[in-house]
Coordinates of C-alpha atoms and ligand atoms in Angstrom, one line a residue:
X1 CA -11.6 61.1 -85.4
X2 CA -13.6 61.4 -82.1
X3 CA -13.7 64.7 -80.8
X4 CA -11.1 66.1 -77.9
X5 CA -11.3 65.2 -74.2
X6 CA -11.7 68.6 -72.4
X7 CA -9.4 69.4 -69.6
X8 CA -10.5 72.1 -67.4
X9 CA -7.4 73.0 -64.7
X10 CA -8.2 75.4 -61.6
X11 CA -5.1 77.2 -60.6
X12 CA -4.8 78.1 -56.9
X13 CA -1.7 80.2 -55.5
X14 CA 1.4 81.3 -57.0
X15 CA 2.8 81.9 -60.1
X16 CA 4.7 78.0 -60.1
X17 CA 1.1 76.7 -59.8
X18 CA 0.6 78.7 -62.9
X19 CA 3.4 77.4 -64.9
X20 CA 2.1 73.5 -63.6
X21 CA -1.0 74.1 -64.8
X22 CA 0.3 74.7 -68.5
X23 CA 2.8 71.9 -68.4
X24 CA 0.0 69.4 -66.9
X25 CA -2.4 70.7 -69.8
X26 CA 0.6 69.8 -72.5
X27 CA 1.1 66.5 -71.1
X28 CA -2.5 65.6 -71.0
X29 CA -2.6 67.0 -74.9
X30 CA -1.2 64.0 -75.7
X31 CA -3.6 61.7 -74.1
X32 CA -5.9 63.9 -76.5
X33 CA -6.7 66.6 -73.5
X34 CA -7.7 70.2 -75.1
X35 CA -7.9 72.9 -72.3
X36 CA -11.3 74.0 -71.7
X37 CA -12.1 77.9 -69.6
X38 CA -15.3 76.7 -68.0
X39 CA -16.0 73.2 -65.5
X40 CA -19.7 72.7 -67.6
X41 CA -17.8 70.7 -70.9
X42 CA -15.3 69.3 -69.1
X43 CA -14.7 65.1 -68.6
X44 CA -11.7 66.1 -66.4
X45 CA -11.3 68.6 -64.0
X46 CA -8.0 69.0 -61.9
X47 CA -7.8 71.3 -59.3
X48 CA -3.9 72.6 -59.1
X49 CA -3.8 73.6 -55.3
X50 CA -1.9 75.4 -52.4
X51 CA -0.8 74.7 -48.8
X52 CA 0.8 77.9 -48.2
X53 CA -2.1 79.0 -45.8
X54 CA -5.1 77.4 -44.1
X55 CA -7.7 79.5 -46.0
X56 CA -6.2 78.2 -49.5
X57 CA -6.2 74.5 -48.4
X58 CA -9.4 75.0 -47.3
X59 CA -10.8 76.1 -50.4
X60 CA -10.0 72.9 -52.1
X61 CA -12.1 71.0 -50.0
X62 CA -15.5 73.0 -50.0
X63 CA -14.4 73.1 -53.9
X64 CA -14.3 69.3 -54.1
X65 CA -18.3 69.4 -52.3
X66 CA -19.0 71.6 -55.1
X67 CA -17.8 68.8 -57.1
X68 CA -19.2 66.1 -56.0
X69 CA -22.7 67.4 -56.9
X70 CA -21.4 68.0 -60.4
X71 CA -20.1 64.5 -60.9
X72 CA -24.1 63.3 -59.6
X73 CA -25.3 64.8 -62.8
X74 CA -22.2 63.6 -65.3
X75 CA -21.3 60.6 -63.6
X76 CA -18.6 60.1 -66.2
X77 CA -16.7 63.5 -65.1
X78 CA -13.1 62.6 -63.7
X79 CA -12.0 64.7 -61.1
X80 CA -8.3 65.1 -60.0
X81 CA -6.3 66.7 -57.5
X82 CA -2.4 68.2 -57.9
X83 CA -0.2 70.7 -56.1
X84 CA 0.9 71.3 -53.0
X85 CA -2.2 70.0 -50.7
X86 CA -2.4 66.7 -53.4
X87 CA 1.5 66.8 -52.1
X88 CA 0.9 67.2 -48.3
X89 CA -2.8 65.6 -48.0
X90 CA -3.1 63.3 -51.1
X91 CA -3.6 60.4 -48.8
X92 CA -6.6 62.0 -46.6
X93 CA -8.4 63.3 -49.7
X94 CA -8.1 59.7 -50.9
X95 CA -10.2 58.6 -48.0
X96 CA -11.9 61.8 -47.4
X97 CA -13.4 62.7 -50.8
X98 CA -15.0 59.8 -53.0
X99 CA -15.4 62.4 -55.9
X100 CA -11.6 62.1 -56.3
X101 CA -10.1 59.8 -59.1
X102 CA -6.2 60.7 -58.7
X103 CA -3.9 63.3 -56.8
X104 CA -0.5 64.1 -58.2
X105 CA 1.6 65.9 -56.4
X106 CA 3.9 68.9 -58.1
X107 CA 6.8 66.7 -58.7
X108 CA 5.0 63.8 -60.2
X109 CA 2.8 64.9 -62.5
X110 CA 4.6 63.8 -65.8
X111 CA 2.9 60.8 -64.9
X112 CA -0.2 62.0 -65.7
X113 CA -0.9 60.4 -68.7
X114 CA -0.6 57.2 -67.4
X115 CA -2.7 58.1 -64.2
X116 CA -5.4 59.2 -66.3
X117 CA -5.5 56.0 -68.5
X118 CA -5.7 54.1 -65.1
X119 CA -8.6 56.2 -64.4
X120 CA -10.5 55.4 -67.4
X121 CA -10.3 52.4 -66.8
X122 CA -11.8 52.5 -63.1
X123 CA -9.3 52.7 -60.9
X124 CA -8.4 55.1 -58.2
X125 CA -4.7 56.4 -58.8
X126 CA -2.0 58.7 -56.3
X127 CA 1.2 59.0 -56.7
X128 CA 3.2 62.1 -54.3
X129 CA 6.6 60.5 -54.7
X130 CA 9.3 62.7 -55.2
X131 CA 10.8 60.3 -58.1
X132 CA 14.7 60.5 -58.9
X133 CA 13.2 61.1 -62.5
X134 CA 13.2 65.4 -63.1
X135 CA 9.4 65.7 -64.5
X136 CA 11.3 68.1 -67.3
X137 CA 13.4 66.0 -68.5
X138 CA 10.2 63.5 -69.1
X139 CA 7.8 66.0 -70.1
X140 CA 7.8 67.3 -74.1
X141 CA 9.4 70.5 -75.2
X142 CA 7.1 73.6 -75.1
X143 CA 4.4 73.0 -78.1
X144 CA 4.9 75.6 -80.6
X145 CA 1.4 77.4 -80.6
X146 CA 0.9 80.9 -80.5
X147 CA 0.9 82.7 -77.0
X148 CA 0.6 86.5 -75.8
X149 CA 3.8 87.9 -74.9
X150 CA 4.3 86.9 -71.3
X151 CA 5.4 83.4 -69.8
X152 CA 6.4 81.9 -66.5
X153 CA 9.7 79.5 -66.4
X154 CA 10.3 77.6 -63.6
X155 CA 13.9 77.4 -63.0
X156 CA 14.1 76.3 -59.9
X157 CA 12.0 74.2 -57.3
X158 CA 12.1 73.5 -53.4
X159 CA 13.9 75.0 -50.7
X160 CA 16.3 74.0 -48.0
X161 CA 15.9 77.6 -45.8
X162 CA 12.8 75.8 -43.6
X163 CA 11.8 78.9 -42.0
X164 CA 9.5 78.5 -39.1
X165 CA 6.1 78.8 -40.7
X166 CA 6.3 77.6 -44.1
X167 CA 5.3 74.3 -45.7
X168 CA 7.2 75.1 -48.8
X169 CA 10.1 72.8 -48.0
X170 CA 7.9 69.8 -47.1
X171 CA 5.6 70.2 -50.1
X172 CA 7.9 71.2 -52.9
X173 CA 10.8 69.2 -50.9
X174 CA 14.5 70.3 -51.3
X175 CA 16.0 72.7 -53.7
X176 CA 16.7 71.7 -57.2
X177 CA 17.9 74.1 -60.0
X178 CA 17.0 72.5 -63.8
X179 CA 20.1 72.8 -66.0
X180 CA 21.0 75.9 -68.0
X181 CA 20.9 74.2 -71.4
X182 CA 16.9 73.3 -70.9
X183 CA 16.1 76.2 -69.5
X184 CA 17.5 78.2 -72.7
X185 CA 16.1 75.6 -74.9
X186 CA 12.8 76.4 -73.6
X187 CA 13.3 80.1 -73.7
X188 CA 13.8 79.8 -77.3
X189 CA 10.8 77.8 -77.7
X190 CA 9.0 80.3 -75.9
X191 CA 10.4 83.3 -78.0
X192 CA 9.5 81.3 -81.1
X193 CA 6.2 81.1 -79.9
X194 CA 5.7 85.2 -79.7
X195 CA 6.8 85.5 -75.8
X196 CA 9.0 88.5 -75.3
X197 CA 9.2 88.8 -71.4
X198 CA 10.2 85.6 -69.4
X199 CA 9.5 85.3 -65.4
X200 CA 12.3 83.0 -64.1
X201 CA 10.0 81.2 -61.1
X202 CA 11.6 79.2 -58.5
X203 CA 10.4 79.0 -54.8
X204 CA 14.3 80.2 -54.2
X205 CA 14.8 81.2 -57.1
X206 CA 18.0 83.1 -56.5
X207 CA 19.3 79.8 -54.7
X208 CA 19.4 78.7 -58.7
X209 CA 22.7 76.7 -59.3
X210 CA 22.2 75.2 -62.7
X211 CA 24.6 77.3 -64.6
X212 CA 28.6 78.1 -63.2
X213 CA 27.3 81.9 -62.7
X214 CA 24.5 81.1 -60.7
X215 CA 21.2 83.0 -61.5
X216 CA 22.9 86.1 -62.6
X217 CA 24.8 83.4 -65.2
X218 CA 21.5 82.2 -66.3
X219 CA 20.1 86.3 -66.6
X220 CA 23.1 87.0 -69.0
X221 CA 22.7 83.5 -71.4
X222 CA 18.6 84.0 -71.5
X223 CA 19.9 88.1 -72.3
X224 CA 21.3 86.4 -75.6
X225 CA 18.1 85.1 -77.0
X226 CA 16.5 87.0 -80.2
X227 CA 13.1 88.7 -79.7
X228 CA 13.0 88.0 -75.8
X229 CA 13.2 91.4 -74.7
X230 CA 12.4 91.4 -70.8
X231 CA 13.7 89.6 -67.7
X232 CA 12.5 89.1 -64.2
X233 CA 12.8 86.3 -61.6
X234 CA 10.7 85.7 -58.1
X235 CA 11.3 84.8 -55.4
X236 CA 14.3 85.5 -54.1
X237 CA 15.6 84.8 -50.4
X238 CA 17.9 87.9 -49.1
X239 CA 20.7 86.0 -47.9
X240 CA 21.1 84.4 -51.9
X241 CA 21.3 87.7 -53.3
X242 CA 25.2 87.7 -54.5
X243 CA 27.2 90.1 -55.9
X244 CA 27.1 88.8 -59.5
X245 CA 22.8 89.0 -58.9
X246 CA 22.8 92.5 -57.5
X247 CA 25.3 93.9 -60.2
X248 CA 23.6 92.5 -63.0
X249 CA 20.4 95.0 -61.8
X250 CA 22.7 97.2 -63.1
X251 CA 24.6 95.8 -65.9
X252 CA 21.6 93.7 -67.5
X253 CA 19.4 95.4 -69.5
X254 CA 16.6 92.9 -70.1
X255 CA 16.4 92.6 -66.5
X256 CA 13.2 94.7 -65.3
X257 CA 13.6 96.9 -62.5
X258 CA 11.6 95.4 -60.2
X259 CA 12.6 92.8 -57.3
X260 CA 10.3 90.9 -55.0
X261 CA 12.0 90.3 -52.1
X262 CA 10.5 89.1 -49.1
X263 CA 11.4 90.0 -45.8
X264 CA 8.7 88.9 -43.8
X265 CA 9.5 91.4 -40.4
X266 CA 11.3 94.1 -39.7
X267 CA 12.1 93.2 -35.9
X268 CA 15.5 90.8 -35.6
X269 CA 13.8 88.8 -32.6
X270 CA 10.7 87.8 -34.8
X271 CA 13.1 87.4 -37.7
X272 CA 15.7 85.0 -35.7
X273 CA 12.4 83.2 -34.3
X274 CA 11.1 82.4 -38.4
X275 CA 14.9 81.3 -39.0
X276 CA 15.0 84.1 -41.8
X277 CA 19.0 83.8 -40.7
X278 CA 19.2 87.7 -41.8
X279 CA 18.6 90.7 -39.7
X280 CA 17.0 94.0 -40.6
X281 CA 19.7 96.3 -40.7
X282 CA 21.5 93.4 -43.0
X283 CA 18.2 93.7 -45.2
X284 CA 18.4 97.4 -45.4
X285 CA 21.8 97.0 -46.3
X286 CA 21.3 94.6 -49.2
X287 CA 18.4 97.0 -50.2
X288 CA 21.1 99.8 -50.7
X289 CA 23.3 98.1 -52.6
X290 CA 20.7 97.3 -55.1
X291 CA 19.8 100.4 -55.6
X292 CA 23.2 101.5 -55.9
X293 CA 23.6 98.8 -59.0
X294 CA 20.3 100.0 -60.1
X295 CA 18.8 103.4 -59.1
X296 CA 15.2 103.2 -59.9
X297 CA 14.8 99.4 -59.1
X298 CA 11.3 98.8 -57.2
X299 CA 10.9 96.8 -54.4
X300 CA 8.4 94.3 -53.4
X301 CA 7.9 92.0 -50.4
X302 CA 6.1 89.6 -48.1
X303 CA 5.3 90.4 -44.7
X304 CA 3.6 88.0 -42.3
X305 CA 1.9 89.7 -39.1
X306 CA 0.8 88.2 -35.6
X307 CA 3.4 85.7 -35.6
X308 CA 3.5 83.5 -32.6
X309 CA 4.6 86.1 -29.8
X310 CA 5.3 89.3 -31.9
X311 CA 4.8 92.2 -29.9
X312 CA 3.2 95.7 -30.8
X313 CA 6.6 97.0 -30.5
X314 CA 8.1 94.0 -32.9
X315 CA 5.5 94.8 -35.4
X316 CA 5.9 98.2 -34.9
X317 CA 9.9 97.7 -36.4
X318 CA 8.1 96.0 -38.7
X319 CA 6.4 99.4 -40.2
X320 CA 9.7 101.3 -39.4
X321 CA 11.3 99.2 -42.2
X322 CA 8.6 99.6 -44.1
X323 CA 9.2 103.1 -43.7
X324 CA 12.5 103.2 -44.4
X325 CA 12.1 101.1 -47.6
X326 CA 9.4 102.6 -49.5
X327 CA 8.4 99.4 -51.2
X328 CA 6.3 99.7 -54.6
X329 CA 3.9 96.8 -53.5
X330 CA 3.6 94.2 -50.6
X331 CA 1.5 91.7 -50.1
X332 CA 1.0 91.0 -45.9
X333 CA -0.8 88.0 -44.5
X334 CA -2.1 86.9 -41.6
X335 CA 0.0 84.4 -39.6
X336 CA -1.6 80.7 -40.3
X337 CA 0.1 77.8 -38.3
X338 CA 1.0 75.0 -40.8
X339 CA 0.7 71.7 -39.7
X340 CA 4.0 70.0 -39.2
X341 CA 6.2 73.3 -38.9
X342 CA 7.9 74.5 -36.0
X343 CA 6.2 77.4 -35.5
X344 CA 2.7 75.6 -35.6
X345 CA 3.6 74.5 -32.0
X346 CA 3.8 77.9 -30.5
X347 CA 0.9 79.7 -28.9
X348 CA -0.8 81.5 -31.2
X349 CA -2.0 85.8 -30.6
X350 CA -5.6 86.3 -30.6
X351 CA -7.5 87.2 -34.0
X352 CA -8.0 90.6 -33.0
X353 CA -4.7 91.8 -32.4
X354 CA -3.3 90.2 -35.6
X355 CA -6.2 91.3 -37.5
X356 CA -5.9 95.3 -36.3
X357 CA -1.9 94.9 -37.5
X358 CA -2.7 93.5 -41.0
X359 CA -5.2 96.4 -41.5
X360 CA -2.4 99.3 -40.8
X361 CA 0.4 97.4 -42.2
X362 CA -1.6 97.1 -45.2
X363 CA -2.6 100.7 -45.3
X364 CA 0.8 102.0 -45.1
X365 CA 1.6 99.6 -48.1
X366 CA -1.4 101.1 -50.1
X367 CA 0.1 104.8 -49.4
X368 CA 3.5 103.4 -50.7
X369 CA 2.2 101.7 -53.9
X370 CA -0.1 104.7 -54.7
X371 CA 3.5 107.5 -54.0
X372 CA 5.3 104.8 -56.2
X373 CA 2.8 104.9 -58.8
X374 CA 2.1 109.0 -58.6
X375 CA 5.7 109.5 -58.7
X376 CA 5.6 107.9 -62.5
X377 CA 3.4 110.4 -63.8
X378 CA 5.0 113.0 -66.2
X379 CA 7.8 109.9 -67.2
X380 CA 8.3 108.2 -70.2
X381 CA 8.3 104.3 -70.0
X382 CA 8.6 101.1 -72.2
X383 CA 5.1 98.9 -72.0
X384 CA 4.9 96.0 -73.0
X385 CA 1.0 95.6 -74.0
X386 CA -0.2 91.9 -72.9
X387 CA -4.2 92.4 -73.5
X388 CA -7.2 94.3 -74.6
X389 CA -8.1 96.6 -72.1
X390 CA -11.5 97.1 -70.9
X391 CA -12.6 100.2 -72.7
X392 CA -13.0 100.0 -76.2
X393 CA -9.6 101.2 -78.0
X394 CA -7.3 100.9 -74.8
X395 CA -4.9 97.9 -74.6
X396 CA -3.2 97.2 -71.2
X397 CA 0.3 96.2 -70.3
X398 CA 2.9 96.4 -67.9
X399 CA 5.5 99.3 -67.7
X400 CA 9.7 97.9 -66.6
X401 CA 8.4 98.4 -62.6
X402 CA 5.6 95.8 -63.1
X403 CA 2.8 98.9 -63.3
X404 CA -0.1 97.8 -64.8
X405 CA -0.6 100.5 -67.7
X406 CA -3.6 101.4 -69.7
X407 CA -3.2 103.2 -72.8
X408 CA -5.9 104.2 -75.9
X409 CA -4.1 103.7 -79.0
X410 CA -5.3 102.4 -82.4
X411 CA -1.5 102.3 -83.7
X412 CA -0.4 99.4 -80.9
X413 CA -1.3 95.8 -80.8
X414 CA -0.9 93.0 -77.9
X415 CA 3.0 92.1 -78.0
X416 CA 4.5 95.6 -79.4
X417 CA 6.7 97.6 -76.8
X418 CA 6.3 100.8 -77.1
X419 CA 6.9 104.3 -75.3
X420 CA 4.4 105.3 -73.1
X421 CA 4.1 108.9 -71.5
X422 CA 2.1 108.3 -68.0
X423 CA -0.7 110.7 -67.5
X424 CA -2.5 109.8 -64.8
X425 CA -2.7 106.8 -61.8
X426 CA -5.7 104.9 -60.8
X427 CA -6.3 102.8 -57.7
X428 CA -4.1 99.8 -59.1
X429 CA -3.0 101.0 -62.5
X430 CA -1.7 103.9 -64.5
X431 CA -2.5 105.3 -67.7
X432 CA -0.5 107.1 -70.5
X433 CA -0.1 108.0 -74.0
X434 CA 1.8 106.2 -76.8
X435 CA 4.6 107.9 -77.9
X436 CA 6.8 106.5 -80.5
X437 CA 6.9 102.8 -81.0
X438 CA 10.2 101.2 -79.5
Ligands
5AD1 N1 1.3 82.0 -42.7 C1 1.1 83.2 -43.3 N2 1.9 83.5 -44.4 C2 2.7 82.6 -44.8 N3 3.6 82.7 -45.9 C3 4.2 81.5 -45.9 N4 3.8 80.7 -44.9 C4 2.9 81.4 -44.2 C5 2.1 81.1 -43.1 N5 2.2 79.9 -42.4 C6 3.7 83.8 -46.7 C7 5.2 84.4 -46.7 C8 5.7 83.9 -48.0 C9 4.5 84.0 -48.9 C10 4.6 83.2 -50.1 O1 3.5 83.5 -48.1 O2 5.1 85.7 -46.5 O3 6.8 84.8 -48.4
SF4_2 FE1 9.2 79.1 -47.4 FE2 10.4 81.0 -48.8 FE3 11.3 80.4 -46.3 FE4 11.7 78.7 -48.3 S1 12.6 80.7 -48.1 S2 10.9 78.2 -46.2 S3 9.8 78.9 -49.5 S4 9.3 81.3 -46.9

């Protein structure tokens, strides 16, 4: 038997470009693909890329120079583009970029197999349709190796909400929720396979209609499977948070206590100009009833700054919410006009200003996550341990609120829950002692 075709897959941007990645590797197992960590042994590289921003479409194409240098040594390398730039700008790379040999955008790439033969073979090959075919329903159930004891499941793909500045609805195209009886299917596949904590990913992931009790339906059926201990979905719109959703934060007990919920601004004129269709004060509101289901629940969010005509005062509403929150972690970016959305045709504020507002919103985030984390120190929580830590002895995991935590033990292994006393907080993590095993 000749020897495995190595498949080397950089992942760019968010956690669905994660779960693609693995599901592109599987398919392309059975065209005799194993998975290789490093770009020097492999005879195909795909890069699995994002649009959400200029910077990370750029990256793609000073990536593909790289490339192109690469394939002069090995001219037998394949190279192949996928994701959402493959999805918005397959056709320019095409034309573009020699060094390419096929682009697949995110809701084609069950075809892969086929692709790739076409590509031994010599030929060029795209395809970005958005087939009536659901790639899931084509692609293989989850291979039964071993994994650690964390996995992504997309659930959920698209949106309809087009707010002003995002591509998302033009590259991932419009919302589709898989059905409930393959998504549990694959949870038990996953739970077979070692996993004990599930992320439910969908770009709306809360829009999620494939079961008669919405997401919160799907949270309670996935709550039944043996050996799958934790829960957690992302990301979630605030206007499809429902009642059923926000009580099962209370009444759900796999579910982690930890949402991301983006709400990009805190002012209501910048909000009604991004077509968020929510206001602040209806934000804060939804943000007190979750709390009320579940007391302790962490919050996350987005926040874009400088968007076209935001004022200091605007952004300043912006930090009042922030304020009034106390989020656990946010992530903030700077606005980045996206070709072909509405908001790409609006004047733009200068560098500087948007820039200077990034730098305090982020710092005022920084102060939050570091309170958040502080204010777990003398507490007892469950961690799940994922990996090896960096000292020797230590193994690192993740406590209920998403807390990276750090623990020396020589009683644990990777995949045991166990009771963790926090001790101390770093910059980004926290550290504790074992207590007894859950
Ligand atoms: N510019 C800056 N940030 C953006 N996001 C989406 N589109 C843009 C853009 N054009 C951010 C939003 C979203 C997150 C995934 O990326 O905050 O929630
Ligand atoms: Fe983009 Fe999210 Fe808005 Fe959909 S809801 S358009 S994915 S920011």
């Amino acid at each position: 038997m000749s020897a495995p075709k190595k498949l080397f897959i950089k992942t760019y941007g968010c956690q669905m470009n994660v779960y693609d990645s693995e599901r592109m590797a599987e398919a392309l197992a059975v065209s005799g693909y194993a998975r290789t960590e490093t770009q020097d042994d492999a005879d195909l590289i795909l890069l699995n890329t994002c649009h959400i921003r200029e910077k990370a479409s750029e990256k793609v194409f000073s990536e593909l120079g790289r490339l192109r240098a690469l394939k002069d040594e090995r001219p037998d390398l394949k190279v192949g583009v996928a994701g959402c730039v493959a999805q918005a700008e397959g056709d320019e790379i095409m034309r573009r970029a020699p060094v390419v040999d096929l682009v697949v955008g995110p809701q084609s790439y069950h075809r892969l197999p086929a692709m790739e033969e076409a590509v031994q073979k010599g030929a060029r090959a795209i395809d970005t349709d958005f087939p009536a075919e659901d790639k899931f329903t084509v692609l293989a159930g989850r291979p039964k190796a071993a994994r650690g004891p964390t996995a992504f499941l997309t659930v959920q793909e698209g949106c309809d909400k087009f707010c002003a500045f995002c591509v998302v609805p033009y590259t991932r195209g419009a919302e589709v929720s898989r059905p409930a009886d393959r998504i549990l299917r694959e949870a038990q596949e996953l739970a077979a396979s070692g996993v004990r904590e599930i992320t439910l990913l969908g770009q709306n992931v809360n829009a999620y209609h494939g079961h008669p009790g919405g997401l919160a339906g799907l949270v309670e059926a996935l709550s039944g499977i043996e050996g799958l201990d934790r829960l957690r979905y992302t990301t979630s719109h605030p206007n499809d948070m429902d009642d059923a959703l926000i009580a099962a934060h209370g009444n759900q007990p796999k579910l982690m206590p930890y949402l991301h919920l983006p709400v990009q601004s805190g002012s209501d004129r910048i909000l009604k100009a991004m077509n968020r269709k929510h206001t602040a004060d209806q934000y804060l509101a939804l943000v007190e009833r979750l709390r009320a289901a579940r007391p302790d629940l962490l919050l996350s969010s987005d926040f874009i700054v400088g968007f076209p005509g935001e004022t200091e005062a605007e952004f300043e509403e912006t930090l009042a919410l922030i304020r009034t929150v106390g989020f656990g972690a946010a992530y903030s970016f700077k606005y980045s006009p996206r070709p072909g959305t509405p908001a790409a045709e609006r004047p733009a504020l200068p560098d500087e200003v948007a820039d200077d507002r990034l730098q305090r919103l982020q710092s005022l985030i920084t102060a939050q996550q570091h309170a958040a984390q502080e204010a777990m120190i003398g507490r007892e929580v469950e961690v799940l341990f994922e990996k090896p830590g960096r000292m020797p002895g230590q193994l690192t995991g993740k406590s209920g609120h998403l807390h990276p935590v750090h623990v020396t033990t020589d009683q644990l292994r990777v995949g045991d829950i166990a009771r963790v006393r926090i001790t101390g907080s770093g910059p980004n993590s926290l550290s504790g002692v074992a207590t007894i095993p859950a």
